[in-house]
Coordinates of C-alpha atoms and ligand atoms in Angstrom, one line a residue:
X1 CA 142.8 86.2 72.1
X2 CA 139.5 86.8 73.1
X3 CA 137.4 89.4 70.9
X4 CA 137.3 92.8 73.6
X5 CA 134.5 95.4 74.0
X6 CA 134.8 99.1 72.2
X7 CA 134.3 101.7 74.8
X8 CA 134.5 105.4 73.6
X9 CA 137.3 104.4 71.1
X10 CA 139.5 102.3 73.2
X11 CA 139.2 98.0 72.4
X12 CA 139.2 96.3 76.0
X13 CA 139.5 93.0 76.8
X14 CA 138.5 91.0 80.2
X15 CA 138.9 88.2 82.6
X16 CA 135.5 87.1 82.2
X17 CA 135.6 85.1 78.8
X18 CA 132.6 83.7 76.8
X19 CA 133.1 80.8 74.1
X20 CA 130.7 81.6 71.2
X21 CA 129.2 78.1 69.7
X22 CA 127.7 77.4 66.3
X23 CA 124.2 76.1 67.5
X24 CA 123.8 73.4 64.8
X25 CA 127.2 71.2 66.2
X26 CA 128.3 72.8 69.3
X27 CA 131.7 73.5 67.9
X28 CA 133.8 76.6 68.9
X29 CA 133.3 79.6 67.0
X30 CA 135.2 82.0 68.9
X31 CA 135.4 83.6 72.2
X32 CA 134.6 86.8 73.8
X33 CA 135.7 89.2 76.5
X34 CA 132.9 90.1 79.0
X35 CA 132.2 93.2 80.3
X36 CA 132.9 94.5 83.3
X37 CA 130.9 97.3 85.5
X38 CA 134.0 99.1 85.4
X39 CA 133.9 98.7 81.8
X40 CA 129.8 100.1 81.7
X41 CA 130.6 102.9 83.8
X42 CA 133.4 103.9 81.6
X43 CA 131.3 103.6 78.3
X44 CA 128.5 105.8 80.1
X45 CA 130.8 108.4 80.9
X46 CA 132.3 108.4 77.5
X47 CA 128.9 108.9 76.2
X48 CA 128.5 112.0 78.4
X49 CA 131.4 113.7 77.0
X50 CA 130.6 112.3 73.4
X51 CA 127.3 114.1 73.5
X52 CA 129.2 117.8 73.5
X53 CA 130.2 116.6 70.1
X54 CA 127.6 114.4 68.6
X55 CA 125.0 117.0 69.4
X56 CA 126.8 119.9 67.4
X57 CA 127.1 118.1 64.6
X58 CA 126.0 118.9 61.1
X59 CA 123.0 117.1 59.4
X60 CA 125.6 116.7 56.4
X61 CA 128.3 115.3 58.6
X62 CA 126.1 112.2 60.3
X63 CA 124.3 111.7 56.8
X64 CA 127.9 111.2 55.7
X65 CA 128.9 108.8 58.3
X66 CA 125.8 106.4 58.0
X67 CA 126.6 106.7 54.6
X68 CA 130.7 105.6 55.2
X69 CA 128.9 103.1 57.0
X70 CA 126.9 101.4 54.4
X71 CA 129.8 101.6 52.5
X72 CA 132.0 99.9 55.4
X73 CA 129.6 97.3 55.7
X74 CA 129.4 96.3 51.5
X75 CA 133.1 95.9 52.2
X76 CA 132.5 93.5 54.8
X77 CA 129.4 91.9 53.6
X78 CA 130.7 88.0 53.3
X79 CA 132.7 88.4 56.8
X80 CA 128.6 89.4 58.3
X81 CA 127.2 86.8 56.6
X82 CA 129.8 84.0 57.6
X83 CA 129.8 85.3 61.6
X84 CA 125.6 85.3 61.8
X85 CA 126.0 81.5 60.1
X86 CA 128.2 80.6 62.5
X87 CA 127.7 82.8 66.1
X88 CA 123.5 81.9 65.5
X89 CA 123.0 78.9 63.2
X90 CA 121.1 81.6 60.8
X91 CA 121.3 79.9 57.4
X92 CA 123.4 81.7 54.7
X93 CA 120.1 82.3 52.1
X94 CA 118.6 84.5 55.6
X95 CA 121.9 85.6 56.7
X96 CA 122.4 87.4 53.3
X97 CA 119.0 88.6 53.4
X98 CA 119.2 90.5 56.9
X99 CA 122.4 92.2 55.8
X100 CA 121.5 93.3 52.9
X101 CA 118.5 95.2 55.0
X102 CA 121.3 96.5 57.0
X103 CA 122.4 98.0 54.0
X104 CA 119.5 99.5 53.7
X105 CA 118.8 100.4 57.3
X106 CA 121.6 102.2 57.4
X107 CA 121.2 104.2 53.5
X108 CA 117.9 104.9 55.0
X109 CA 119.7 106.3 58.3
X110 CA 121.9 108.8 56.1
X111 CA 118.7 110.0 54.7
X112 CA 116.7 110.6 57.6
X113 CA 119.3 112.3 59.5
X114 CA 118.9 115.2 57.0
X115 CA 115.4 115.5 57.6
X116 CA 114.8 116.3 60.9
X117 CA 112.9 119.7 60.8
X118 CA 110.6 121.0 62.9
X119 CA 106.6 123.4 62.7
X120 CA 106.1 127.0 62.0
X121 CA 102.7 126.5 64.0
X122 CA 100.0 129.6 64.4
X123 CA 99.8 129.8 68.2
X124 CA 97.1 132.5 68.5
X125 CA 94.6 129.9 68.8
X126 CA 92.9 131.9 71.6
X127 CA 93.9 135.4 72.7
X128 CA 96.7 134.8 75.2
X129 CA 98.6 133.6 71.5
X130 CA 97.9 136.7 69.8
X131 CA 101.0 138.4 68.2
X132 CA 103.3 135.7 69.0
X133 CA 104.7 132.7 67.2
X134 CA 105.1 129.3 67.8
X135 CA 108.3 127.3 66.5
X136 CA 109.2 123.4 67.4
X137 CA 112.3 121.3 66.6
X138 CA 113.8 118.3 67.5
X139 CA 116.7 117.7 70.2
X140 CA 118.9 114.8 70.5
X141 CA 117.7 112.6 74.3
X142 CA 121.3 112.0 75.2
X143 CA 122.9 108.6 75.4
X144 CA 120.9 105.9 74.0
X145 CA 121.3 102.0 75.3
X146 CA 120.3 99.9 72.4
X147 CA 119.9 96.3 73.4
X148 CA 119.5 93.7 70.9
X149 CA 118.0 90.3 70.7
X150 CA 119.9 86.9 69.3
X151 CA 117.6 86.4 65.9
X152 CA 118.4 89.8 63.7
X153 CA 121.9 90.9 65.2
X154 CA 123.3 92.9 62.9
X155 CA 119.7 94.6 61.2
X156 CA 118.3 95.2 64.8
X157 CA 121.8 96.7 65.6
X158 CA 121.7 98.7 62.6
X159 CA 117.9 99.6 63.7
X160 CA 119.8 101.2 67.2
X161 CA 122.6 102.6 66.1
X162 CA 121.2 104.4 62.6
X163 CA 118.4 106.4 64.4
X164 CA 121.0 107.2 67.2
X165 CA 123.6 108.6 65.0
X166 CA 121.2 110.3 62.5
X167 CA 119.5 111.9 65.7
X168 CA 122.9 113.2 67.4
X169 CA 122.8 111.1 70.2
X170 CA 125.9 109.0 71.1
X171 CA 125.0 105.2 71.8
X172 CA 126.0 101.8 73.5
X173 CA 125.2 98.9 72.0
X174 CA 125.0 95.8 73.8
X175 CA 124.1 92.7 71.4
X176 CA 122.7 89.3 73.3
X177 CA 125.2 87.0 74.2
X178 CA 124.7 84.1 72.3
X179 CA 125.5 86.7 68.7
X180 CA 128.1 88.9 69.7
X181 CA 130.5 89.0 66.6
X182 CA 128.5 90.1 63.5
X183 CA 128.0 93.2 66.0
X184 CA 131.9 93.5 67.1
X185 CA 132.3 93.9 63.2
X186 CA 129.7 96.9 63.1
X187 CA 131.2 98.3 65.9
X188 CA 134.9 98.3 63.9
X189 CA 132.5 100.3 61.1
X190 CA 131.3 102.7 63.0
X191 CA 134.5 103.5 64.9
X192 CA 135.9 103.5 60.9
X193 CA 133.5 105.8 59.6
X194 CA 134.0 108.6 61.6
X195 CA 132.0 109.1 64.2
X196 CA 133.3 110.7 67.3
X197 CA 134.8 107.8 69.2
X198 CA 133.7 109.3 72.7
X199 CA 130.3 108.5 71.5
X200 CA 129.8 105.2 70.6
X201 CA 130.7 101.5 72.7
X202 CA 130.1 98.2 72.0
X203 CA 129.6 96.2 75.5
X204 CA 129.3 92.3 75.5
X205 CA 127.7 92.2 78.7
X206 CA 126.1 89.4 80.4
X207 CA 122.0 90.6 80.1
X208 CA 121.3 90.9 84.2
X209 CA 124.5 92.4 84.6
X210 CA 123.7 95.3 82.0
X211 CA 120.9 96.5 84.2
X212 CA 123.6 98.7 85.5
X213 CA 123.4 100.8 83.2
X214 CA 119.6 100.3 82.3
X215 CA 119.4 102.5 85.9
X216 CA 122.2 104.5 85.7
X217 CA 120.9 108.3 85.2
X218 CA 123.6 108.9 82.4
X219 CA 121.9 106.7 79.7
X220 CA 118.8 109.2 78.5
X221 CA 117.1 106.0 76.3
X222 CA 116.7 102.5 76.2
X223 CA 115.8 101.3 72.7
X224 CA 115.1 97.6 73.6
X225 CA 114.6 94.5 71.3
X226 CA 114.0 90.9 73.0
X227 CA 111.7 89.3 75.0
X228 CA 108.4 90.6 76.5
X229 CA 109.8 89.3 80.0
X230 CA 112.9 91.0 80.0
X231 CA 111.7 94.3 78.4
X232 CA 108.9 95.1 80.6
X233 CA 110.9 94.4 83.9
X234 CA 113.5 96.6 82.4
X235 CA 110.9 99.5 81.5
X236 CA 110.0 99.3 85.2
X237 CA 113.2 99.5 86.4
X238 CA 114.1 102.5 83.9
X239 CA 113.0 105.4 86.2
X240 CA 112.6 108.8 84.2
X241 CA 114.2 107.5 81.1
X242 CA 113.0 107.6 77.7
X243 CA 111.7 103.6 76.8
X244 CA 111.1 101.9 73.6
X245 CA 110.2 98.1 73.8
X246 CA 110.2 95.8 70.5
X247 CA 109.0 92.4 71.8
X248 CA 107.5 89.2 70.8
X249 CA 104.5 88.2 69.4
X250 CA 102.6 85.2 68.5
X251 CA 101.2 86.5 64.7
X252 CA 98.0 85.5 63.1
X253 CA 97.0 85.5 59.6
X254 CA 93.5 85.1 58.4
X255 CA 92.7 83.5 54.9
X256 CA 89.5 84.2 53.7
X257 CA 87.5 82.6 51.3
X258 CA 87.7 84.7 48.5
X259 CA 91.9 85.1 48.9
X260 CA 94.1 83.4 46.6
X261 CA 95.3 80.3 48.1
X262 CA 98.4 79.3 46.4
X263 CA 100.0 82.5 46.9
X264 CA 98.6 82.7 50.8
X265 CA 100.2 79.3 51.0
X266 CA 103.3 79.8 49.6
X267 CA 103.3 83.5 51.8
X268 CA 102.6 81.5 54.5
X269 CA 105.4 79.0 54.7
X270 CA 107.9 81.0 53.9
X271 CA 106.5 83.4 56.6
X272 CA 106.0 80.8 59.1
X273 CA 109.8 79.0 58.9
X274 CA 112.0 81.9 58.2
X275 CA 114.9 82.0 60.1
X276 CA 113.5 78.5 61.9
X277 CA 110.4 80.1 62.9
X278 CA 112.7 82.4 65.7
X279 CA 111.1 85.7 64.4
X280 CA 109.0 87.6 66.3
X281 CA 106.3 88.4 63.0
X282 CA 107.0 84.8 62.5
X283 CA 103.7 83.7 61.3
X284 CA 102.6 81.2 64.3
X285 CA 98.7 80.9 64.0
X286 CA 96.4 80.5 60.5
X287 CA 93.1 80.8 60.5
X288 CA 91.4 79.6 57.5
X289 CA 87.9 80.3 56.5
X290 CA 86.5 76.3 56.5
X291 CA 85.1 76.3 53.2
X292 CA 88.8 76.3 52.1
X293 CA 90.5 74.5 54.6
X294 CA 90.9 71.4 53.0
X295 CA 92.0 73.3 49.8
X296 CA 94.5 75.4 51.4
X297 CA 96.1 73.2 54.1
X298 CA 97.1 70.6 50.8
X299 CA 98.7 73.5 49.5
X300 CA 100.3 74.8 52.4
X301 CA 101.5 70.8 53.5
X302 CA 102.6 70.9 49.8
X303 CA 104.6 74.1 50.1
X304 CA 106.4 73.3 53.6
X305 CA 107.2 69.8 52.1
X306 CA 109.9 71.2 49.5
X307 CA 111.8 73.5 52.6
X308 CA 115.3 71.8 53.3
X309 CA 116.1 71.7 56.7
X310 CA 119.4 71.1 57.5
X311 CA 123.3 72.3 58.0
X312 CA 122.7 76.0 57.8
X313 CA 126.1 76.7 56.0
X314 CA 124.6 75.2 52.6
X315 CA 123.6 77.3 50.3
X316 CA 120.6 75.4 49.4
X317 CA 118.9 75.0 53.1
X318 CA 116.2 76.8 54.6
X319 CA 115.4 76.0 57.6
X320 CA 118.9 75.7 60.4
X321 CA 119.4 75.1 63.7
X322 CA 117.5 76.7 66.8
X323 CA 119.4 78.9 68.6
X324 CA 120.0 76.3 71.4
X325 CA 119.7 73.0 72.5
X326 CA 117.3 74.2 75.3
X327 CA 114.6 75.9 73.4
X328 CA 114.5 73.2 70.7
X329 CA 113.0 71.3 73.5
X330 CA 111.1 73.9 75.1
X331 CA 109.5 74.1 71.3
X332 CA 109.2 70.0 71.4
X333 CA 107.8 70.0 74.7
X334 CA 105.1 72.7 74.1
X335 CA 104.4 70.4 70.5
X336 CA 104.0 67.5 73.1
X337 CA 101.8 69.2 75.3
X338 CA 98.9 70.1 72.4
X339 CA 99.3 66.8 70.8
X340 CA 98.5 65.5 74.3
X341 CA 95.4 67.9 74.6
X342 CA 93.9 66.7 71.8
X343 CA 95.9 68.6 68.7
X344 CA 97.6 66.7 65.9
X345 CA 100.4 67.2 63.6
X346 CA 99.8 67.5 59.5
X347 CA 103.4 67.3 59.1
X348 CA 106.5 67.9 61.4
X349 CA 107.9 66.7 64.6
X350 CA 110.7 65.0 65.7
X351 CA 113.3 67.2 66.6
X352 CA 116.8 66.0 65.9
X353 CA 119.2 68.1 68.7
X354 CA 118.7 71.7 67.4
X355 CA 117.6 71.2 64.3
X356 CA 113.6 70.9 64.6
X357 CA 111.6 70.7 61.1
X358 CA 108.9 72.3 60.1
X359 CA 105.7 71.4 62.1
X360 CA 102.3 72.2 61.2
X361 CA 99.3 71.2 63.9
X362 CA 95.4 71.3 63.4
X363 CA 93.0 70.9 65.9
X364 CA 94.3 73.0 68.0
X365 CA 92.5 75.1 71.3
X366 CA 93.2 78.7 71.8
X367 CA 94.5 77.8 75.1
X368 CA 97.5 75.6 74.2
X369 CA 100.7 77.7 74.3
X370 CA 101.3 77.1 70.4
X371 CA 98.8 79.1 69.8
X372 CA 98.5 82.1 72.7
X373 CA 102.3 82.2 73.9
X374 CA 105.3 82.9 71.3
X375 CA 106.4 79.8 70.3
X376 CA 109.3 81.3 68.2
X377 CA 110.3 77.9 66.4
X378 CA 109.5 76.0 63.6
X379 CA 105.8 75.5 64.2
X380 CA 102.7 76.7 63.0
X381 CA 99.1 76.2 64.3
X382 CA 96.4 76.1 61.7
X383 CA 92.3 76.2 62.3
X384 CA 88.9 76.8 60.4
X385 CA 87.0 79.6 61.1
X386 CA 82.9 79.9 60.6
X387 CA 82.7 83.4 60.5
X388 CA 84.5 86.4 59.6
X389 CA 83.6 88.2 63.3
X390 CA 85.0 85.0 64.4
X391 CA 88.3 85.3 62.4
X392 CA 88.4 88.4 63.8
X393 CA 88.3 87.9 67.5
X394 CA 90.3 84.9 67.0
X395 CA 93.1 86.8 65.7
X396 CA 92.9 89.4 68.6
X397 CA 92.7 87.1 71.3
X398 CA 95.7 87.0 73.5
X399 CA 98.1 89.4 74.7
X400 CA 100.0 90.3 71.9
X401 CA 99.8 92.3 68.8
X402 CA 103.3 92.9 67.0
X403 CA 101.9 92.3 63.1
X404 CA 98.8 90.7 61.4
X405 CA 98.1 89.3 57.6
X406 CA 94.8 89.0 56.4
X407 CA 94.5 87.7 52.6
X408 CA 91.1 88.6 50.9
X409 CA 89.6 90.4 47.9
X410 CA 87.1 92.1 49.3
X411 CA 87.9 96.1 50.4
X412 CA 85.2 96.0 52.9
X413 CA 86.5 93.5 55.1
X414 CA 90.3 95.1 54.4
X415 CA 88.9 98.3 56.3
X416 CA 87.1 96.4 58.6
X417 CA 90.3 94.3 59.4
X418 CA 92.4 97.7 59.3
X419 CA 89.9 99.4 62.2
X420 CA 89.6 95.7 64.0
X421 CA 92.9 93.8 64.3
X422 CA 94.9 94.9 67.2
X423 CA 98.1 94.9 66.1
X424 CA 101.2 97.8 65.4
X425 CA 100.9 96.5 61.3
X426 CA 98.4 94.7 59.1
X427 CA 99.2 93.7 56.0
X428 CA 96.9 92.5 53.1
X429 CA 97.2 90.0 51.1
X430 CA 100.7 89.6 52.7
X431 CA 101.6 87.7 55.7
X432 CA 102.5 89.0 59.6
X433 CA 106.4 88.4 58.2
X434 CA 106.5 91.3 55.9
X435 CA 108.6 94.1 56.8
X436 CA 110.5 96.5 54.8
X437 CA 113.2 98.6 56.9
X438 CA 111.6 102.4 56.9
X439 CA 107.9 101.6 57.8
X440 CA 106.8 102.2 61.3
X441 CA 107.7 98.7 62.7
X442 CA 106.2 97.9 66.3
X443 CA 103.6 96.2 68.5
X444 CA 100.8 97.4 70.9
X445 CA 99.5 95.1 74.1
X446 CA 102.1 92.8 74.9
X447 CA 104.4 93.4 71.8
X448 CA 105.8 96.7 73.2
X449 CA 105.5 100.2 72.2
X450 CA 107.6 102.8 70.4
X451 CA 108.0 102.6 66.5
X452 CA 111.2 101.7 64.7
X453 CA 111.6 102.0 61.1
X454 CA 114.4 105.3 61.3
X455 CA 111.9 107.9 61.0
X456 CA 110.4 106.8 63.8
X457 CA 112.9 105.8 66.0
X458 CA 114.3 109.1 65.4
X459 CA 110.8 110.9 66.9
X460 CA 111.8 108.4 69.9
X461 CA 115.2 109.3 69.9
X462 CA 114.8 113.4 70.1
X463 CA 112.6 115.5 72.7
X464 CA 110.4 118.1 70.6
X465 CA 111.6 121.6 71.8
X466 CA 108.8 124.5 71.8
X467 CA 109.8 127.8 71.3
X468 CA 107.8 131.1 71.5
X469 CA 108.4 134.3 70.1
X470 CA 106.6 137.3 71.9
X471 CA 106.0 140.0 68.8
X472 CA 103.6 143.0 71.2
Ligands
LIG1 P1 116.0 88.2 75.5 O1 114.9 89.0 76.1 O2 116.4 86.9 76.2 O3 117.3 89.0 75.3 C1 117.3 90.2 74.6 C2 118.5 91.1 75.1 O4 118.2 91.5 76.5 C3 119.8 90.4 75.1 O5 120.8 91.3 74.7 C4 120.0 90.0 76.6 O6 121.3 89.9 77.0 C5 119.4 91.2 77.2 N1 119.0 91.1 78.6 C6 118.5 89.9 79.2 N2 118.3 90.1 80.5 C7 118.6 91.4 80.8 C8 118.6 92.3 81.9 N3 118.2 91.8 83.1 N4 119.0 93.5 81.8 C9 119.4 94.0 80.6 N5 119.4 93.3 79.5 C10 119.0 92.0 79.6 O7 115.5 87.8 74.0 P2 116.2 86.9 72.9 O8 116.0 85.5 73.3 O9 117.6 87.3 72.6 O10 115.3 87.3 71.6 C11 114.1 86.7 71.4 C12 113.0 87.7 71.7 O11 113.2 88.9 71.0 C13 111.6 87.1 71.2 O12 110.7 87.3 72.2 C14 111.3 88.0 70.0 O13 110.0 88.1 69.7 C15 111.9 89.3 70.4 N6 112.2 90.1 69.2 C16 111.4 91.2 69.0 C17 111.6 91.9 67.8 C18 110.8 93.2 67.5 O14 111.2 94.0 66.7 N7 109.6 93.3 68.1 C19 112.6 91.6 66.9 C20 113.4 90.5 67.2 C21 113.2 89.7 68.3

């Protein structure tokens, strides 16, 4: 039998069936039931009714069931791993790495929800404030539509659903379709830990079909992860409703002169090829101060040279299978299109079905879609820079601005980099890639807007409520 959708408590299966294949042999993994608009409109009006009892409860009580949670999901920890090998070719070293942030994302979750406080603020600022008192706290939005994106399913789920609970909203989740199980077994924890069943679904739902519910006026927020395509045509489409938007980017990391170049390097290629490159801090484009070119793309050659590509159930392999047969040649074809405009490869190419190795081009133009679109494969562009204003606007042009690295010992240029990148994070000394689960995590220009990271999402996920207290 096919693996059904969770609305408000209730497992539901469907006639509309979708086979779940493991990218790197096309074999059957499993298959799943679609949803239904029937099936939306009953998980939106379960949400209304779940909100009566979601947003009375306790701080201690939804610490305590983020907290079952975590616990739930230790439990379950080899079952993630195995489903995220198998639903998205992710290879086991990553696949144990993303759920163990889950863990975390969650831990952090049961934290947070027992922070949200609110201001004593002095409102006599002028005279019309005089003897009264000014108070703020946080509401709950209502139902929250968290959307998620086929590279991170079960951290970006965990991303939704931890700020949702914490904040005492009820949610729907609705994973991408090419990853649905690792988040079927999240939605068996939640229901497991506790939390009011009314107030939480699970919905495999084809993506255009889920627009349903994207304008339906019972769903308060969408907290959206995914493409830059699909997220600002949903944001236009989303009426009055609260929107948050994590989308791609195309990151840049600057190595300067005075940086240390093995550890750049070695940053760098494990930043650039995680998860085959399908990251959306994936680093994508290095720019490399020319008096160390030379030095550091040996080094860098040298470091991508020892990554295993291969079957991503092996322990011992680091780079898997795209996600699909079509954008392994969507990658290959953009990788064409440079070399044919002039740019050449230092190492890489030839793609073999999904699996695409690790591909490093030089002499590349700003131009070429490997270097100002998101490639999100295993390919990396890397160019000499003159300048330091030059690395600088190189790194900014383009429309998007997720995350940043800049690698250099001189605090100056760190604060100068700080004021100058445009981007939602810059890290130093530390590639575009690095993210740990409770810092603000989010792009400006094309990359979206919003801030996830729990604390965060949670000032999304709640209206600030003023109240005034009249003392005359
Ligand atoms: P995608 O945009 O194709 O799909 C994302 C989700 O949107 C899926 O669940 C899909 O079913 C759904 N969807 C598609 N069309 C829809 C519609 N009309 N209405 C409602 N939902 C719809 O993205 P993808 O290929 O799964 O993921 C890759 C993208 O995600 C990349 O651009 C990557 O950079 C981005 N991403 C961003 C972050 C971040 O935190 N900024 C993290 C991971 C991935």
């Amino acid at each position: 039998m096919s693996k059904r959708n969770l609305i408000g408590g209730e497992w539901r299966g469907s006639d509309d069936v979708m086979e779940v294949r493991f990218p790197y042999d096309g074999s059957l993994v499993d298959s799943v039931s679609m949803a239904s608009a029937a099936d939306m409109d009953a998980a939106m009006a379960a949400a209304v009714d779940g909100f009566e009892v979601t947003r009375k409860l306790p701080s201690h009580r939804r610490s305590e069931i983020l907290s079952n949670m975590a616990g739930l999901l230790r439990a379950r920890f080899d079952e993630v791993v195995e489903a995220m090998i198998l639903e998205g070719g992710k290879n086991r070293k990553t696949a144990i790495g993303e759920t163990t942030r889950a863990l975390e994302t969650l831990k952090i979750s049961a934290e947070e929800a027992r922070r949200i406080g609110g201001e004593v603020f002095s409102i006599d600022w002028t005279a019309a404030g005089e003897n009264r008192q000014g108070f703020t706290r946080r509401q709950p939005v209502g139902a929250v539509l968290g959307i998620t994106p086929f590279n991170y399913p079960i951290n970006l789920a965990c991303h939704k659903i931890g700020p949702a609970i914490a904040a005492g909203n009820p949610i729907i989740i609705k994973p991408a379709e090419k990853t649905p199980l690792s988040t079927i077994i999240l939605a068996e924890i939640v229901l497991e830990a506790g939390f009011p069943p009314a107030a939480f679904s699970m919905l495999n739902a084809w993506g255009p079909d889920s627009e349903l519910m994207v304008t339906d006026p019972r769903v308060a927020m969408i907290s959206f992860t995914g493409s830059g395509a699909v997220g600002w045509m949903l944001k236009s489409k989303a009426g009055q409703k609260k929107v948050t938007l994590e989308l791609g980017g195309n990151a840049g990391v600057i190595v300067h002169k005075d940086a240390d170049l093995e550890d750049a390097a070695a940053q760098a290629a494990a930043g650039a090829f995680a998860n085959a490159g399908q990251n959306c801090i994936s680093v994508q484009r290095l720019l490399i101060q020319r008096d160390v070119f030379e030095d550091f793309a040996d080094l860098f050659v040298e470091q991508v040279g020892a990554l295993k590509v291969g079957d991503p159930r092996d322990p011992d392999v680091d780079i898997g299978p795209m996600i699909s047969l079509r954008d392994a040649e969507r990658a290959e074809a953009w990788v064409n299109e440079a070399q044919g405009a002039g740019a050449s490869l230092l190492v890489g190419g030839g793609r073999d079905g999904t699996l695409f190795p690790p591909t490093v081009m030089t002499e590349t133009a700003p131009n070429m879609r490997v270097n100002c679109e998101e490639v999100f494969a295993p390919v990396v562009t890397i160019s000499a820079y003159d300048s330091w204003d030059e690395a600088v606007a190189l790194i900014n042009d383009g429309p998007y601005g997720l995350q940043a690295g800049v690698f250099t010992s001189d605090i100056k240029r760190v604060m100068d980099a700080w004021d100058r990148v445009e981007v939602g994070g810059l890290h130093i000394n530390a590639v575009s890639t690095f993210r740990v689960d409770h810092m603000p995590y989010g792009g400006v220009k094309a990359s979206g807007y919003g801030r996830e990271g729990i604390k965060y999402a949670i000032e999304d996920m709640t209206e600030l409520r003023l109240m005034t207290l009249n003392l005359r």
